[in-house]
Short mmCIF file of C-alpha atoms in Angstrom, two decimals:
data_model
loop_
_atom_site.label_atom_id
_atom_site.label_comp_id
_atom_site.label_asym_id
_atom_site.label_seq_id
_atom_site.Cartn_x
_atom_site.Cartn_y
_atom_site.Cartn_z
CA UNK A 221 0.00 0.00 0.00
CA UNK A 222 3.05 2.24 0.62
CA UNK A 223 3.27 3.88 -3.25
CA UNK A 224 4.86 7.04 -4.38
CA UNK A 225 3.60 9.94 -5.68
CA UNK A 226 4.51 12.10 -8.31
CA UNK A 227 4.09 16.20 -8.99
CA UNK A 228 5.32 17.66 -12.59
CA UNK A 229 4.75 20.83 -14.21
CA UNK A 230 3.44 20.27 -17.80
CA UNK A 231 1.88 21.63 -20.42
CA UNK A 232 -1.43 20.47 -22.37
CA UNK A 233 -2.38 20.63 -26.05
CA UNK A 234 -2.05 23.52 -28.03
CA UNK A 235 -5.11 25.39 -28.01
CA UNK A 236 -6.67 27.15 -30.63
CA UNK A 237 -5.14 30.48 -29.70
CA UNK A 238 -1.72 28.74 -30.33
CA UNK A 239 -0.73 28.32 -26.93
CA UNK A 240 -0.76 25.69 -24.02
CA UNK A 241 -2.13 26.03 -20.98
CA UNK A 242 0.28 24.81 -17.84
CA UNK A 243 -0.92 22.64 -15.29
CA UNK A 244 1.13 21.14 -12.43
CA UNK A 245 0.30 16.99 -12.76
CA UNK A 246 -0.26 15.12 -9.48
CA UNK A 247 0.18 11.34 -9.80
CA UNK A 248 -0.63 8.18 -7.42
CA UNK A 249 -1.66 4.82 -7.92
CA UNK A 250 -2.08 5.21 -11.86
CA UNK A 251 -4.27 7.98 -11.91
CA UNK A 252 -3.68 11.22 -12.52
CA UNK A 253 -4.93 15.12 -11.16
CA UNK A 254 -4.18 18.15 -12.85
CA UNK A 255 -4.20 21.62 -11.05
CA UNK A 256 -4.28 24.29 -13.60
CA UNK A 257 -2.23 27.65 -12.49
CA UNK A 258 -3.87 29.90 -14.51
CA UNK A 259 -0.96 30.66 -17.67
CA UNK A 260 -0.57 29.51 -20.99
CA UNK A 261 2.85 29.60 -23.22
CA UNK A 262 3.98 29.21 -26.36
CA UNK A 263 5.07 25.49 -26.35
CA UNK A 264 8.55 26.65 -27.59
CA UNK A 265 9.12 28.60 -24.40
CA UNK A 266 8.78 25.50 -22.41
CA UNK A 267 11.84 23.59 -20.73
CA UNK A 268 10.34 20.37 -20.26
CA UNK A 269 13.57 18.73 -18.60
CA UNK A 270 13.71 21.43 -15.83
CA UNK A 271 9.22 21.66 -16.07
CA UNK A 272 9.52 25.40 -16.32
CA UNK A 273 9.10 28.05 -18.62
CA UNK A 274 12.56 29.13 -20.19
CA UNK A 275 14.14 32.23 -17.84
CA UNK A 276 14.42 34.38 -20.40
CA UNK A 277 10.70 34.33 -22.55
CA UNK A 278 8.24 36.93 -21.63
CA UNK A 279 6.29 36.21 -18.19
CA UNK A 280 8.35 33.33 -17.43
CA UNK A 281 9.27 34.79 -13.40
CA UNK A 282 5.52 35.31 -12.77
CA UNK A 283 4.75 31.57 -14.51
CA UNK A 284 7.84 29.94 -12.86
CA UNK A 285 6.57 31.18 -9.01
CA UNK A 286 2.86 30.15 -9.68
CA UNK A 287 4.28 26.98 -10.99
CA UNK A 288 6.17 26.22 -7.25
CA UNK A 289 3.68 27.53 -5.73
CA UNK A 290 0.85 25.50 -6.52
CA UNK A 291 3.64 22.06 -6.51
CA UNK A 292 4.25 23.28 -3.07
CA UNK A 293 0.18 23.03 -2.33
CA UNK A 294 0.14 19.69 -3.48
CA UNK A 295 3.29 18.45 -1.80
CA UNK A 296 1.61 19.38 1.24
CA UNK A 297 -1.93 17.97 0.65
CA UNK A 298 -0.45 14.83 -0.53
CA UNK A 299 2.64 14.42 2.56
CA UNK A 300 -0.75 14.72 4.62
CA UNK A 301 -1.70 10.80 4.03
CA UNK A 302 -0.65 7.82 4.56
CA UNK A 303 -2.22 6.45 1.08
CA UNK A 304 -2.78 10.10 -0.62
CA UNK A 305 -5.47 9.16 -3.85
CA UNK A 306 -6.62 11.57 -5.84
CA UNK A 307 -9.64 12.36 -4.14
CA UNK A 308 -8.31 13.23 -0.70
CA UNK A 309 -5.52 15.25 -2.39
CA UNK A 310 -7.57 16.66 -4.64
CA UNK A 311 -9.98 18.00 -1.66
CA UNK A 312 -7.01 18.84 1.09
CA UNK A 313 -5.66 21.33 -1.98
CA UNK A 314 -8.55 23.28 -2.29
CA UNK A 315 -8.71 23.09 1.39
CA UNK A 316 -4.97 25.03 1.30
CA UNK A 317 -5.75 27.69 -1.14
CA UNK A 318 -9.39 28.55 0.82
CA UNK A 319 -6.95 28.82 3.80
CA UNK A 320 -4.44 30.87 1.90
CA UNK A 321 -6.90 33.42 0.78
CA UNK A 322 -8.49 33.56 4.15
CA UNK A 323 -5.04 34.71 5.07
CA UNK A 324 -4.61 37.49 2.87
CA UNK A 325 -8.22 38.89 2.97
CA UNK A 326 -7.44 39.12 7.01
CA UNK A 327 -4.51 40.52 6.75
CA UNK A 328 -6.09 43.29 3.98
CA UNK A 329 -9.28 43.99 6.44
CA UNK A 330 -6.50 44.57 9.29
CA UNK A 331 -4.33 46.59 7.22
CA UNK A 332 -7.95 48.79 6.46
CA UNK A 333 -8.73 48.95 9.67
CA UNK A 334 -5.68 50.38 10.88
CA UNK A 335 -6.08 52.70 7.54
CA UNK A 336 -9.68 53.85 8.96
CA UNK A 337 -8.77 53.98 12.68
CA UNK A 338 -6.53 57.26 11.50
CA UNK A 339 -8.30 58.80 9.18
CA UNK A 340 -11.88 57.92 10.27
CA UNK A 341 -14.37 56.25 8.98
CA UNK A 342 -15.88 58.22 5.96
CA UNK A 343 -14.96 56.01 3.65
CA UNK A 344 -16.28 52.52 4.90
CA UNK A 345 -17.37 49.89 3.07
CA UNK A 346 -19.86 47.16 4.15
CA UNK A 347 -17.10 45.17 5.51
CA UNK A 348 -15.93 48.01 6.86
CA UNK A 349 -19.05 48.58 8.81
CA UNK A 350 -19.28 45.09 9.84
CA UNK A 351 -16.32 45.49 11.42
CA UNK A 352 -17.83 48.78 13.12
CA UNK A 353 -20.69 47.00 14.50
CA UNK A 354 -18.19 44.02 16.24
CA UNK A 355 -15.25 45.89 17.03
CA UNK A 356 -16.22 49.30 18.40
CA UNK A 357 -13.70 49.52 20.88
CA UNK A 358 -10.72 48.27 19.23
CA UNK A 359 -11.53 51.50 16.96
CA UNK A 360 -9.41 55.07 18.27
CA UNK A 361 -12.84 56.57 18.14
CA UNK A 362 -15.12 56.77 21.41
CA UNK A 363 -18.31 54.13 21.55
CA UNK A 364 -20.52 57.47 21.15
CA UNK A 365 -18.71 58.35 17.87
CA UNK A 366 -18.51 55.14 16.47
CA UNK A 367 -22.79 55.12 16.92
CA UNK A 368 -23.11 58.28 15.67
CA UNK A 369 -20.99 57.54 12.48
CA UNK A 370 -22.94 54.10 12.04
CA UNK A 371 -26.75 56.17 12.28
CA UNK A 372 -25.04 58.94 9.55
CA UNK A 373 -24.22 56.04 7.28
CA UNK A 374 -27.74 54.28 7.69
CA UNK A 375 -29.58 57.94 7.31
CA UNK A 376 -27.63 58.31 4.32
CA UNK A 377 -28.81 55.28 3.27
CA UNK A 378 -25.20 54.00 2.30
CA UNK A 379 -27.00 51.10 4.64
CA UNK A 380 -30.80 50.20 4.84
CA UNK A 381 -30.74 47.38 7.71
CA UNK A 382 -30.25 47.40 11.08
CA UNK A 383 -27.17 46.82 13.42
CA UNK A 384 -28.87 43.24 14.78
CA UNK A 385 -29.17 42.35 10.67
CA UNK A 386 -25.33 43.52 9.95
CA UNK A 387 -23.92 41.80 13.31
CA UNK A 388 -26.11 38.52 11.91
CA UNK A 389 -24.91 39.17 8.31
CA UNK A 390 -20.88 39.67 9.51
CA UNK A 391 -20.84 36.26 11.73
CA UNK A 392 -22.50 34.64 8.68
CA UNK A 393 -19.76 35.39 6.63
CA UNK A 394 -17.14 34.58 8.37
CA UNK A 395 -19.40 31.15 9.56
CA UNK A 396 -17.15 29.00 7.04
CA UNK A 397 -14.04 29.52 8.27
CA UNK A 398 -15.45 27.07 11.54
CA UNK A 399 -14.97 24.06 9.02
CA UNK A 400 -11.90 24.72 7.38
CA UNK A 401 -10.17 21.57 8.94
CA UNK A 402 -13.05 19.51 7.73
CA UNK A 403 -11.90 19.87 4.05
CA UNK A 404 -13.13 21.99 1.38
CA UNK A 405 -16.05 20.23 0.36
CA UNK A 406 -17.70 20.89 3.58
CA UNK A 407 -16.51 24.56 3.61
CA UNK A 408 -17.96 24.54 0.23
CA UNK A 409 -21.43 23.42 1.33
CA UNK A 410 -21.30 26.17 4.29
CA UNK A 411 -20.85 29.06 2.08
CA UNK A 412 -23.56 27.88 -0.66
CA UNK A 413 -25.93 27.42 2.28
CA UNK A 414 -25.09 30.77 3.55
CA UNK A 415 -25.55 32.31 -0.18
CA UNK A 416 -28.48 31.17 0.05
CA UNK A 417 -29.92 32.46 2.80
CA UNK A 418 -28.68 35.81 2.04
CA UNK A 419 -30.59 35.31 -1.15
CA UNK A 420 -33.94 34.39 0.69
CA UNK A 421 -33.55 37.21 2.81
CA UNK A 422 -33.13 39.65 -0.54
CA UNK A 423 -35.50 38.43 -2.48
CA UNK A 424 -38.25 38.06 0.17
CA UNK A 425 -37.11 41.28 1.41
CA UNK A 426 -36.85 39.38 5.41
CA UNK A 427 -34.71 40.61 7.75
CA UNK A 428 -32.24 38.25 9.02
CA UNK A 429 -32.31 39.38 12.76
CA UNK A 430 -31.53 36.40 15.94
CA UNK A 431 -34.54 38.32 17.38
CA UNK A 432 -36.69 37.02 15.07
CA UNK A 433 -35.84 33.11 14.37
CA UNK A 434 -39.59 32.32 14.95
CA UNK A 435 -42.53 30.51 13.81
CA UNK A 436 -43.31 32.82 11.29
CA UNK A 437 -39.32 33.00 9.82
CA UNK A 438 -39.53 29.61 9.51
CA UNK A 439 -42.51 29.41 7.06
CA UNK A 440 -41.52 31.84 5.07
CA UNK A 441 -37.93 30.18 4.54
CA UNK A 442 -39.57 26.97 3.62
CA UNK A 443 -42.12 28.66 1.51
CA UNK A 444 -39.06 30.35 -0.35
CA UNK A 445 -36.74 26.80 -0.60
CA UNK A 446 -39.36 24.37 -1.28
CA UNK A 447 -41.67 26.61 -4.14
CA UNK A 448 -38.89 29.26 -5.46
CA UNK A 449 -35.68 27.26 -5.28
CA UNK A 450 -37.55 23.81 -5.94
CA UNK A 451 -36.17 22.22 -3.10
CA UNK A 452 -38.30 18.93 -1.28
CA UNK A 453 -38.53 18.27 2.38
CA UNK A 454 -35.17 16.35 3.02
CA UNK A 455 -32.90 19.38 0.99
CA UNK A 456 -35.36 22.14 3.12
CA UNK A 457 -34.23 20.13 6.42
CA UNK A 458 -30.90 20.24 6.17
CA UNK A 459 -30.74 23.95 5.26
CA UNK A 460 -32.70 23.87 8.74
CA UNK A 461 -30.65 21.78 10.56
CA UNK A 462 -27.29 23.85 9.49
CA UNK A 463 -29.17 27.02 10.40
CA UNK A 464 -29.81 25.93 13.78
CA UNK A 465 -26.22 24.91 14.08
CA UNK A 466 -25.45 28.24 13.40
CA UNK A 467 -27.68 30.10 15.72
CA UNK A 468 -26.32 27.74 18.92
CA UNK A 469 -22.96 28.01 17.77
CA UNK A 470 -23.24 32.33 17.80
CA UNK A 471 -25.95 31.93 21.08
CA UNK A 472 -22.77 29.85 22.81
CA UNK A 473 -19.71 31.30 21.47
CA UNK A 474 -20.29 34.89 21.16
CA UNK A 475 -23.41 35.23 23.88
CA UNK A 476 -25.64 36.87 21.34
CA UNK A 477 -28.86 36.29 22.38
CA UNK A 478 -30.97 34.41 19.67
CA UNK A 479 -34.68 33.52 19.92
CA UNK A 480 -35.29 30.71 21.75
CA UNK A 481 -38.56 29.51 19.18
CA UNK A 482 -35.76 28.10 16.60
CA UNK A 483 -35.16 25.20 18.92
CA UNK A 484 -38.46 24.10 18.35
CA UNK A 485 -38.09 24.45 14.26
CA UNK A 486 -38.98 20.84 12.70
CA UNK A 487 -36.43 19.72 10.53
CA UNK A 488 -38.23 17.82 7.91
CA UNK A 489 -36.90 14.87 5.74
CA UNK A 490 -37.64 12.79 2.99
CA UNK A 491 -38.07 8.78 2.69
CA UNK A 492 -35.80 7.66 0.41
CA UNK A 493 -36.70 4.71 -1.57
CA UNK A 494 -35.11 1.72 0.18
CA UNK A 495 -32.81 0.15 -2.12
CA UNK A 496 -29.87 -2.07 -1.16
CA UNK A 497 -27.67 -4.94 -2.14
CA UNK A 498 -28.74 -8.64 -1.56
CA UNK A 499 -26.61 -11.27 -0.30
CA UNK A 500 -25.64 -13.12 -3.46
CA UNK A 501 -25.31 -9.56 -5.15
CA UNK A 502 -22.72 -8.46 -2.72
CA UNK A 503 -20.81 -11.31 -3.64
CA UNK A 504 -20.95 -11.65 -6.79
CA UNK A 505 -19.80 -7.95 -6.65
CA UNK A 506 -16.69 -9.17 -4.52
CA UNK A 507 -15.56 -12.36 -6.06
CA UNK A 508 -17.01 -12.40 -9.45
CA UNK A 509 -16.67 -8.70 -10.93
CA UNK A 510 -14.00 -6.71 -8.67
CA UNK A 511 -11.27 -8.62 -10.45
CA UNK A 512 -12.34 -7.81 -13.79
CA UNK A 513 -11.80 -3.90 -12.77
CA UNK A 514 -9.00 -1.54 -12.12
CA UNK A 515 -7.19 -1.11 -8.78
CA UNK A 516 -9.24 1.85 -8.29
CA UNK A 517 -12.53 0.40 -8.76
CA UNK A 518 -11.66 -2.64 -6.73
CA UNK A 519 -10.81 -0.10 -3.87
CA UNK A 520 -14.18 1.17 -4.26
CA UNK A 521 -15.96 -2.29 -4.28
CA UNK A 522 -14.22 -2.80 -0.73
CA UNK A 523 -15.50 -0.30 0.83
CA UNK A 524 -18.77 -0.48 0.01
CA UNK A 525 -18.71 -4.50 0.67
CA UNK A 526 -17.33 -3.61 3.79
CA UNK A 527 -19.97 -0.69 4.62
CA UNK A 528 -22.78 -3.50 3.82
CA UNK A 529 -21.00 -5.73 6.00
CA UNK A 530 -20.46 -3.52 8.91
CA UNK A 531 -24.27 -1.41 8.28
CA UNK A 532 -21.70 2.11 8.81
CA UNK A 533 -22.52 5.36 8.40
CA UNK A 534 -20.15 7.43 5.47
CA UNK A 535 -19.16 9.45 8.00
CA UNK A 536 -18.22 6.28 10.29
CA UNK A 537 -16.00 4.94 7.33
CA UNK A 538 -14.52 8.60 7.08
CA UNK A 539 -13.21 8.74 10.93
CA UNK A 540 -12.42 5.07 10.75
CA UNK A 541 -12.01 5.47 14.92
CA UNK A 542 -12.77 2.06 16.04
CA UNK A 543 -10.68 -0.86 17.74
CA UNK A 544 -10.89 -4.63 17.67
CA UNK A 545 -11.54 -5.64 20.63
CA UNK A 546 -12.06 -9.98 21.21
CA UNK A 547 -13.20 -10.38 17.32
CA UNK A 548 -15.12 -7.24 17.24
CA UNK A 549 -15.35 -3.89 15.49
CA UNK A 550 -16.10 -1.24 19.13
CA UNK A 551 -16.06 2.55 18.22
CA UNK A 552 -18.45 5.42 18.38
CA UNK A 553 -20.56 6.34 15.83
CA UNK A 554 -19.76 9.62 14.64
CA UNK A 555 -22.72 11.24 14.09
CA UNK A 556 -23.93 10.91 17.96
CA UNK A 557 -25.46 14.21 18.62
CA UNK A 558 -22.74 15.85 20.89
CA UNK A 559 -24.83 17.56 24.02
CA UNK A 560 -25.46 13.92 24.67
CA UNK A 561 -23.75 12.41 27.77
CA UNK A 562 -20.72 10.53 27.76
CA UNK A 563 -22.12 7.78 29.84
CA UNK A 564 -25.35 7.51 27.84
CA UNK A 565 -23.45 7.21 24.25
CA UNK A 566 -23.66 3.76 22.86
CA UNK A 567 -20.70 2.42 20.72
CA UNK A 568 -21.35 0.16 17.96
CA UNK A 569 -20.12 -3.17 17.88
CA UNK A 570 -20.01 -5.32 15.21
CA UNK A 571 -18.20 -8.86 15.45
CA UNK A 572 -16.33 -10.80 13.07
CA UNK A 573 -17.81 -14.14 12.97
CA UNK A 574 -21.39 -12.35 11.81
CA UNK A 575 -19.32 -12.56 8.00
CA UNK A 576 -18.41 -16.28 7.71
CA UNK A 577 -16.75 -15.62 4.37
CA UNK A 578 -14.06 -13.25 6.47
CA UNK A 579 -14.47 -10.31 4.12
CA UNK A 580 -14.35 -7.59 7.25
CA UNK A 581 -11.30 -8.68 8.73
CA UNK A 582 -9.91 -9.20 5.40
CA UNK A 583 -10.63 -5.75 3.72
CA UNK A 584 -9.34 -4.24 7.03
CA UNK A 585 -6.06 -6.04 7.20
CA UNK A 586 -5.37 -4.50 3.53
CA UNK A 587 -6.57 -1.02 4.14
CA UNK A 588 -4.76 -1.43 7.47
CA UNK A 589 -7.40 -0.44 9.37
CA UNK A 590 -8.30 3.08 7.70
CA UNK A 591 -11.37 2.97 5.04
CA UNK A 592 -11.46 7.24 4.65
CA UNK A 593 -10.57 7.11 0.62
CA UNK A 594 -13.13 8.90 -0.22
CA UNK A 595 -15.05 12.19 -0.37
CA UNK A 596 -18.83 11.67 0.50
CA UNK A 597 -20.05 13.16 -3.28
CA UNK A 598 -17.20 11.40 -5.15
CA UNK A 599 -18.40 7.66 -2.97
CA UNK A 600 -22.04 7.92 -4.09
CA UNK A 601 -21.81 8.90 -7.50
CA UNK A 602 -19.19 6.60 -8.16
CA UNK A 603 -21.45 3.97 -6.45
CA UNK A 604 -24.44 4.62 -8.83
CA UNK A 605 -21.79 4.46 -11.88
CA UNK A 606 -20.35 1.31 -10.80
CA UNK A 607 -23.25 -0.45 -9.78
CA UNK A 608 -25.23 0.56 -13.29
CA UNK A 609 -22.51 -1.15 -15.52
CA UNK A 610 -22.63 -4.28 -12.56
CA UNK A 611 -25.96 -4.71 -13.13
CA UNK A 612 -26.23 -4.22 -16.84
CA UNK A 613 -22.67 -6.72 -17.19
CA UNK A 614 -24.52 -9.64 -15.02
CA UNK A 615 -27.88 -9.05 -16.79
CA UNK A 616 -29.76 -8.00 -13.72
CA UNK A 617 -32.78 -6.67 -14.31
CA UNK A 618 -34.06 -4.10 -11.58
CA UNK A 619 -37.30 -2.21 -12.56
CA UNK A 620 -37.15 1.83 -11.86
CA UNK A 621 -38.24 2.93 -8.77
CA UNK A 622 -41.24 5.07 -8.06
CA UNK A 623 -41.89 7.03 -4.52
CA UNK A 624 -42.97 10.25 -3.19
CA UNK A 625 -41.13 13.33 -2.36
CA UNK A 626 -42.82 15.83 -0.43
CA UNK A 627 -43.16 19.59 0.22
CA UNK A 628 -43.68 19.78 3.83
CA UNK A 629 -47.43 17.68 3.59
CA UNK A 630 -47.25 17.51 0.05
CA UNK A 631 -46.38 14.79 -1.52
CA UNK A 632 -45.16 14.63 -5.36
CA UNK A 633 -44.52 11.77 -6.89
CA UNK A 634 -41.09 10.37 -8.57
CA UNK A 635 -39.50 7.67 -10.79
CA UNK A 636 -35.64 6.92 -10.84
CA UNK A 637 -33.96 4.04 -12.35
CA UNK A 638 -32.84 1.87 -9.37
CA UNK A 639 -28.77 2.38 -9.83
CA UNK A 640 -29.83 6.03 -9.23
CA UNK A 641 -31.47 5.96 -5.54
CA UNK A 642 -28.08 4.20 -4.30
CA UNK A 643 -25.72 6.39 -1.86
CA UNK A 644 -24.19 4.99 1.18
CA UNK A 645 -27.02 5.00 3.21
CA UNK A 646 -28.09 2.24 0.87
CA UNK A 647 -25.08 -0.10 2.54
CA UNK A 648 -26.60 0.89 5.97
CA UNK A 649 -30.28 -0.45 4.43
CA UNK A 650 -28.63 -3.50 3.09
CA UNK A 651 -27.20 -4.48 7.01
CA UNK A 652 -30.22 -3.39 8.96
CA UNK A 653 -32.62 -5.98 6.21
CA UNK A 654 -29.72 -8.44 6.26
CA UNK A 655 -30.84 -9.20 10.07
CA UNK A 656 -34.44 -7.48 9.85
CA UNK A 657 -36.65 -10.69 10.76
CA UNK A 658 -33.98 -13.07 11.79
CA UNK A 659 -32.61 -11.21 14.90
CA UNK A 660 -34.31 -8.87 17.38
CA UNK A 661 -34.26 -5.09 16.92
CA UNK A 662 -32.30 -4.33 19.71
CA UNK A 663 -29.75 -6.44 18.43
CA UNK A 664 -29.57 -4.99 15.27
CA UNK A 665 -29.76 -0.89 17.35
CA UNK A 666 -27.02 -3.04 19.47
CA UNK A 667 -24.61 -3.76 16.78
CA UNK A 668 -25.21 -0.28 15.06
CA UNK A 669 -24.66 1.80 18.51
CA UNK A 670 -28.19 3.13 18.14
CA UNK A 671 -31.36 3.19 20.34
CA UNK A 672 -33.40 4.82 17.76
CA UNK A 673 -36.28 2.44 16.86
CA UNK A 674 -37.27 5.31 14.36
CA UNK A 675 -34.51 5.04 12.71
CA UNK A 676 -34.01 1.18 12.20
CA UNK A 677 -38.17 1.47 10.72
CA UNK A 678 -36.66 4.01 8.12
CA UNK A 679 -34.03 1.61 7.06
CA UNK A 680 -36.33 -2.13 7.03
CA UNK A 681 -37.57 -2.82 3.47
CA UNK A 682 -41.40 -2.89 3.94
CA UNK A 683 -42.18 -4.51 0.43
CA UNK A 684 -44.48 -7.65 -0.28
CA UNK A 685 -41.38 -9.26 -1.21
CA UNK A 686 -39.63 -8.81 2.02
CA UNK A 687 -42.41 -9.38 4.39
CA UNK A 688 -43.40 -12.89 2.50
CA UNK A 689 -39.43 -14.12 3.16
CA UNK A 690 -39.66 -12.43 6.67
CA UNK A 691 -42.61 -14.66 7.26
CA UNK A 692 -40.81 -17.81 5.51
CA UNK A 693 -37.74 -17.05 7.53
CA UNK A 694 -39.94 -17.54 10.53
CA UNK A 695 -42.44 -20.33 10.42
CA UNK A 696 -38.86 -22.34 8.86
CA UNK A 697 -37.53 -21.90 12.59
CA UNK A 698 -40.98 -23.41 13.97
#
């Protein structure tokens, strides 16, 4: 498992302009990642041997330092794994250059600041005022001045919402920066949230005040996700769920007060169609086709044979924090809601001998003990891509899929083709029907660290089909 990596400067095709853009080439395992720095050359200016652009053609300094620079951001994204794919490099890079221009708009608002603290504040922009609003004192002008040059700006109407809405709007922007070590794509999904809302509040012309995270807010930012932006009741939750994230995490950390009604906010979901693996699927998956593939698609195949096997979350797979302890898988399942008591978490445990064939202790051994390869979006659609050409290779017929989405009551209803509705929750689905019928429900909770009957009736296949070999499955043991 121990391979090397490789990062060259190169150039691509000539385009149609004549010249060739320069990319820097990251390469492990066979497959390749190019990071593009933003220049293209003449491909006669290009030292190939030395991967630069030759010293003395036009532009070559400024190409030459963007060149190390970005090798440098890869060196350090890759030299921060102990099996560095694509994907994780690939993510911890963009993670880097968020992190470097984080850096240098600080250091521009501080140099500003110290700009406005001398020659006052006449000439502030929004994130100037922002700034105002939060940082009063650390400003060479009294508290009294500082209000009085914040009510001239607002009577001007350089600004036309209140100091609640700009102190909400500042600690929104700078929300992001929270997840930074959680990689980029989760930084990503912060700031598109936060777009978002910004854009509800615009267009709907609602003030975004902690005062007023009511009842009455929360209608109308359903009303605007789930009818303007399209959205159903499992996309509308989880803009809930992050936006009540972010009113604890300002309530706790900065001791802003925040209406207490948004605790109560329901954060709806959909019911996904439940969709999973069978038994002889999985392995003719693992025996039959993952050695007709490439390393890299075998490496996918593993992990989610092992995610059936074990009934993990993603984000379980992603921490990989567990131990063996006496022939079986103990950790904590990462998604336990945090406020919850130490003493009344449950860890999951999951033993060996419950796979006869071997295949968890097996895939573990390889991966030495670490299955975080992948980024959640890259695992599930490369799940529905491989498991389309499985089925179609083997024949397998599986009819498309029909079930309701719903805007909060209403329901609409949908038809995918059955490769489509897989993610990783389906490997979940596939563990919790594996034993659904054979072995108690608190055994199943037991082995999954959960006490959340809800949850397990989410997950349990409810078809015809399922409840006739349920039924089978039990009169057989009379």
């Amino acid at each position: 498992m121990n391979k090397k990596y490789t990062v060259k400067a190169i150039i691509q095709k000539v385009n149609k302009a004549g010249v060739a853009p320069v990319s820097v080439c990251y390469t492990y395992d066979g497959l390749k990642q190019l990071f593009a720095i933003g220049y293209s050359v003449p491909a006669d200016d290009w030292d190939k041997k030395n991967e630069e652009v030759i010293s003395n053609r036009p532009n070559a300094s400024a190409v030459n330092a963007k060149i190390r620079k970005i090798q440098d951001l890869v060196h350090q994204a890759a030299d921060c794994f102990k099996t560095p794919t694509r994907e994780l490099v690939k993510e911890k890079y963009h993670q880097l250059v968020e992190e470097e221009k984080e850096k240098r708009e600080n250091e521009a608002k501080i140099k500003e600041l110290n700009r406005v603290g001398t020659k006052g504040l006449e000439m502030l922009s929004k994130i100037e005022f922002f700034d105002a609003v939060e940082k009063k004192q650390e400003l060479t002008k009294s508290l009294a001045e500082v209000d009085a040059e914040l009510n001239r700006l607002k009577s001007e109407g350089l600004v036309d919402i209140s100091e609640e809405e700009m102190l909400f709007r500042k600690h929104l922007e700078s929300y992001h920066i929270k997840f930074t070590t959680n990689g980029s794509t989760q930084v990503n999904q912060i700031k598109t949230w936060s777009k978002t809302l910004l854009e509800f509040s615009t267009d709907t012309k609602t003030p975004l005040l902690f005062s007023q995270m009511n009842n009455n807010f929360y209608i109308a930012y359903g009303d605007y996700l789930l009818n303007t932006k399209d959205y159903y009741n499992g996309t509308f939750g989880t803009a809930v769920k992050r936006l009540k994230t972010f009113l604890r995490h300002i309530r706790d950390e900065y001791k802003v007060d925040v209406n207490p009604a948004f605790k109560k906010w329901k954060i709806l979901e959909d019911e996904p169609p439940v969709v999973y693996l069978t038994d002889e699927e999985i392995d003719k998956l693992y025996y039959e086709y993952r050695p007709l593939l490439t390393e890299a698609k075998q490496r996918l195949i593993d992990h989610i044979v092992f995610q059936n096997l074990c009934g993990f979350r993603f984000s379980d797979m992603k921490a990989s924090a567990w131990k063996e302890i006496d022939g079986v898988l103990v950790g904590q399942p990462k998604k336990q809601d945090k406020r919850v008591a130490e003493k009344k978490k449950k860890k999951y445990q999951i033993p060996f001998f419950i796979d006869k064939q071997g295949r968890i202790k097996k895939i573990l051994k390889e991966y030495e003990g670490k299955m975080n390869y992948f980024v959640a979006q890259d695992y599930n659609r490369d799940m529905k891509e491989l498991l389309k050409r499985f089925f179609a290779h083997y024949e397998i017929v599986k009819p498309d899929v029909t079930f309701n989405r719903y805007k909060f009551s209403k329901a609409y209803e949908t038809t995918k083709p059955y490769f489509k509705c897989f993610s990783s929750h389906s490997s979940r689905r596939g563990f919790v029907n594996r034993y659904a019928g054979k072995l108690e429900d608190n055994l199943i909770l037991g082995m999954l660290g959960s006490s959340s009957l809800r949850e397990l009736q989410r997950y349990k296949d409810k078809s015809p089909e399922k409840l006739l070999s349920s039924l089978q499955h039990h009169f057989e043991k009379e």
